[in-house]
Tab-separated table of C-alpha atoms in Angstrom:
chain	number	residue	atom	x	y	z
G	1	UNK	CA	-12.828	-19.977	-3.086
G	2	UNK	CA	-9.267	-18.831	-2.468
G	3	UNK	CA	-8.630	-16.967	-5.711
G	4	UNK	CA	-7.770	-13.326	-6.275
G	5	UNK	CA	-9.650	-11.649	-9.077
G	6	UNK	CA	-9.051	-8.326	-10.772
G	7	UNK	CA	-12.408	-6.570	-10.625
G	8	UNK	CA	-11.514	-3.311	-12.289
G	9	UNK	CA	-8.517	-1.737	-13.978
G	10	UNK	CA	-8.199	2.034	-13.793
G	11	UNK	CA	-5.843	3.737	-16.221
G	12	UNK	CA	-3.593	6.460	-14.822
G	13	UNK	CA	-2.003	9.183	-16.856
G	14	UNK	CA	1.272	11.047	-16.448
G	15	UNK	CA	-0.386	14.068	-14.832
G	16	UNK	CA	-2.291	11.892	-12.304
G	17	UNK	CA	-1.209	12.087	-8.679
G	18	UNK	CA	-1.286	9.326	-6.091
G	19	UNK	CA	-3.997	11.218	-4.217
G	20	UNK	CA	-6.163	11.368	-7.351
G	21	UNK	CA	-5.711	7.623	-7.858
G	22	UNK	CA	-6.735	6.902	-4.249
G	23	UNK	CA	-9.802	9.154	-4.518
G	24	UNK	CA	-10.871	7.454	-7.769
G	25	UNK	CA	-10.529	3.989	-6.217
G	26	UNK	CA	-12.398	4.963	-3.049
G	27	UNK	CA	-15.212	6.518	-5.107
G	28	UNK	CA	-15.509	3.294	-7.140
G	29	UNK	CA	-15.566	1.124	-4.014
G	30	UNK	CA	-18.297	3.215	-2.401
G	31	UNK	CA	-20.118	3.474	-5.748
G	32	UNK	CA	-20.470	-0.326	-5.825
G	33	UNK	CA	-21.879	-0.246	-2.299
G	34	UNK	CA	-18.879	-1.838	-0.574
G	35	UNK	CA	-17.386	-0.771	2.756
G	36	UNK	CA	-13.657	-0.510	3.404
G	37	UNK	CA	-12.514	-2.602	6.384
G	38	UNK	CA	-8.891	-1.662	5.849
G	39	UNK	CA	-7.171	-0.038	2.902
G	40	UNK	CA	-3.639	-1.348	2.452
G	41	UNK	CA	-1.360	0.800	0.353
G	42	UNK	CA	2.224	0.566	-0.884
G	43	UNK	CA	5.014	2.638	0.603
G	44	UNK	CA	4.832	4.983	-2.410
G	45	UNK	CA	1.552	6.340	-0.990
G	46	UNK	CA	3.264	7.513	2.219
G	47	UNK	CA	2.487	11.244	2.205
G	48	UNK	CA	0.804	13.777	4.452
G	49	UNK	CA	-1.803	14.721	1.843
G	50	UNK	CA	-2.920	11.109	1.405
G	51	UNK	CA	-3.074	10.489	5.168
G	52	UNK	CA	-5.034	13.719	5.654
G	53	UNK	CA	-7.554	12.663	3.004
G	54	UNK	CA	-7.935	9.145	4.439
G	55	UNK	CA	-8.372	10.458	7.995
G	56	UNK	CA	-10.899	13.116	6.931
G	57	UNK	CA	-12.819	10.417	5.054
G	58	UNK	CA	-12.633	8.077	8.096
G	59	UNK	CA	-11.073	5.281	6.000
G	60	UNK	CA	-9.142	2.660	8.019
G	61	UNK	CA	-5.722	2.095	6.481
G	62	UNK	CA	-2.304	0.468	6.826
G	63	UNK	CA	0.734	1.865	5.002
G	64	UNK	CA	4.407	0.935	5.479
G	65	UNK	CA	6.525	3.768	6.872
G	66	UNK	CA	9.183	5.569	4.855
G	67	UNK	CA	12.055	6.114	7.249
G	68	UNK	CA	13.153	9.436	5.766
G	69	UNK	CA	13.656	11.658	8.814
G	70	UNK	CA	16.207	11.453	11.598
G	71	UNK	CA	13.459	11.837	14.222
G	72	UNK	CA	11.543	8.859	12.821
G	73	UNK	CA	14.690	6.732	12.552
G	74	UNK	CA	15.443	7.542	16.197
G	75	UNK	CA	11.950	6.479	17.304
G	76	UNK	CA	12.161	3.236	15.325
G	77	UNK	CA	15.042	1.933	17.411
G	78	UNK	CA	14.704	-0.348	20.366
G	79	UNK	CA	14.083	-3.938	21.295
G	80	UNK	CA	10.305	-3.956	21.817
G	81	UNK	CA	7.313	-3.509	19.535
G	82	UNK	CA	5.436	-0.287	20.205
G	83	UNK	CA	2.999	2.343	18.951
G	84	UNK	CA	3.568	6.091	18.916
G	85	UNK	CA	2.276	9.343	17.436
G	86	UNK	CA	4.317	11.057	14.725
G	87	UNK	CA	3.856	14.271	12.744
G	88	UNK	CA	4.773	14.025	9.069
G	89	UNK	CA	6.492	17.186	7.737
G	90	UNK	CA	6.776	18.543	11.293
G	91	UNK	CA	9.766	20.774	10.519
G	92	UNK	CA	8.612	21.914	7.079
G	93	UNK	CA	7.221	25.446	6.808
G	94	UNK	CA	5.201	25.178	3.581
G	95	UNK	CA	4.168	21.529	3.417
G	96	UNK	CA	1.015	20.028	4.853
G	97	UNK	CA	1.522	18.533	8.312
G	98	UNK	CA	-0.300	15.395	9.383
G	99	UNK	CA	-0.379	13.566	12.726
G	100	UNK	CA	-0.388	9.762	12.362
G	101	UNK	CA	-0.159	6.693	14.588
G	102	UNK	CA	2.810	4.457	13.826
G	103	UNK	CA	2.934	0.821	14.888
G	104	UNK	CA	6.444	-0.651	15.031
G	105	UNK	CA	6.836	-4.432	15.130
G	106	UNK	CA	10.238	-5.721	16.133
G	107	UNK	CA	11.182	-9.124	14.732
G	108	UNK	CA	14.311	-10.933	15.883
G	109	UNK	CA	15.892	-12.661	12.898
G	110	UNK	CA	17.789	-15.322	14.924
G	111	UNK	CA	19.817	-16.378	11.901
G	112	UNK	CA	16.855	-16.581	9.504
G	113	UNK	CA	18.090	-16.063	5.966
G	114	UNK	CA	21.578	-15.663	7.477
G	115	UNK	CA	20.478	-12.436	9.197
G	116	UNK	CA	20.798	-11.563	12.852
G	117	UNK	CA	19.531	-8.795	15.085
G	118	UNK	CA	16.253	-6.905	15.244
G	119	UNK	CA	14.199	-6.012	12.191
G	120	UNK	CA	11.711	-3.139	12.508
G	121	UNK	CA	8.487	-3.298	10.474
G	122	UNK	CA	6.705	0.019	10.915
G	123	UNK	CA	3.254	0.951	9.601
G	124	UNK	CA	1.020	4.002	9.662
G	125	UNK	CA	-2.268	2.723	11.064
G	126	UNK	CA	-5.627	4.472	11.344
G	127	UNK	CA	-8.829	3.125	12.954
G	128	UNK	CA	-7.470	-0.409	13.249
G	129	UNK	CA	-6.927	-1.511	16.843
G	130	UNK	CA	-4.771	-4.610	16.947
G	131	UNK	CA	-1.315	-5.603	18.077
G	132	UNK	CA	1.832	-4.784	16.052
G	133	UNK	CA	2.147	-8.485	15.180
G	134	UNK	CA	-1.392	-8.732	13.783
G	135	UNK	CA	-0.970	-5.475	11.813
G	136	UNK	CA	2.190	-6.892	10.230
G	137	UNK	CA	0.494	-10.238	9.476
G	138	UNK	CA	-2.554	-8.507	8.010
G	139	UNK	CA	-0.399	-6.400	5.702
G	140	UNK	CA	1.580	-9.458	4.643
G	141	UNK	CA	-1.538	-10.925	3.008
G	142	UNK	CA	-1.611	-7.921	0.695
G	143	UNK	CA	1.251	-9.421	-1.280
G	144	UNK	CA	-1.229	-11.748	-2.996
G	145	UNK	CA	-2.120	-8.696	-5.072
G	146	UNK	CA	1.508	-8.278	-6.081
G	147	UNK	CA	1.654	-11.904	-7.186
G	148	UNK	CA	-1.346	-11.258	-9.460
G	149	UNK	CA	0.794	-8.806	-11.418
G	150	UNK	CA	3.527	-11.427	-11.743
G	151	UNK	CA	0.982	-13.917	-13.079
G	152	UNK	CA	-0.328	-11.301	-15.545
G	153	UNK	CA	3.195	-10.874	-16.889
G	154	UNK	CA	3.109	-14.523	-17.987
G	155	UNK	CA	0.270	-13.650	-20.354
G	156	UNK	CA	1.582	-10.235	-21.350
G	157	UNK	CA	1.618	-9.646	-25.064
G	158	UNK	CA	4.987	-8.558	-26.421
G	159	UNK	CA	4.598	-5.414	-28.474
G	160	UNK	CA	6.703	-2.534	-29.654
G	161	UNK	CA	3.834	-0.074	-29.940
G	162	UNK	CA	4.073	3.104	-27.918
G	163	UNK	CA	0.325	3.725	-28.086
G	164	UNK	CA	-0.911	3.595	-24.477
G	165	UNK	CA	-4.446	2.630	-25.575
G	166	UNK	CA	-3.174	-0.521	-27.295
G	167	UNK	CA	-0.945	-1.393	-24.320
G	168	UNK	CA	-3.889	-0.914	-21.914
G	169	UNK	CA	-6.064	-3.142	-24.117
G	170	UNK	CA	-3.425	-5.874	-24.010
G	171	UNK	CA	-3.218	-5.587	-20.227
G	172	UNK	CA	-6.991	-6.011	-19.948
G	173	UNK	CA	-6.775	-9.165	-22.071
G	174	UNK	CA	-4.056	-10.493	-19.712
G	175	UNK	CA	-6.341	-9.791	-16.720
G	176	UNK	CA	-9.194	-11.707	-18.311
G	177	UNK	CA	-6.924	-14.662	-19.085
G	178	UNK	CA	-5.602	-14.689	-15.521
G	179	UNK	CA	-9.077	-14.386	-13.955
G	180	UNK	CA	-10.525	-17.295	-15.904
G	181	UNK	CA	-7.430	-19.485	-15.600
G	182	UNK	CA	-6.779	-20.140	-19.281
């Protein structure tokens, strides 16, 4: 069966942090008795506190890199794919510092989509030992999850209510419709 199902929907509130959301999801996964082969997160989860938590918990993960420092931008140049160690928040005095492994895959566009030159796809990787190409390919499959949200929007109820409970209820109905293929 090649179908993606939504198994659980977890509501988040305004005061929730990304780290809290990750911890809640990991607790649910382990609570059901599943193991995590690789946790693939969006770029918005790129932070030292999240990487510290995942490494302390020994959870394998892949996260796209945010190229927000000059040092990182300098290391992500070149013509060959590579792996290297990087310290997030290395120059910050008060923020948490975290050492991570970054895998950089270089793709030559060769006129694809009218683009030329080298494209760097960089990921923070932990406890996953494969080549830069296979890391990039593995992460690419994650976009099936994103397409599930697009499909849910087809069934989304139009409402003007500002009550988050009602909106969450409607979203759950859309998930059920999408899962059962109505």
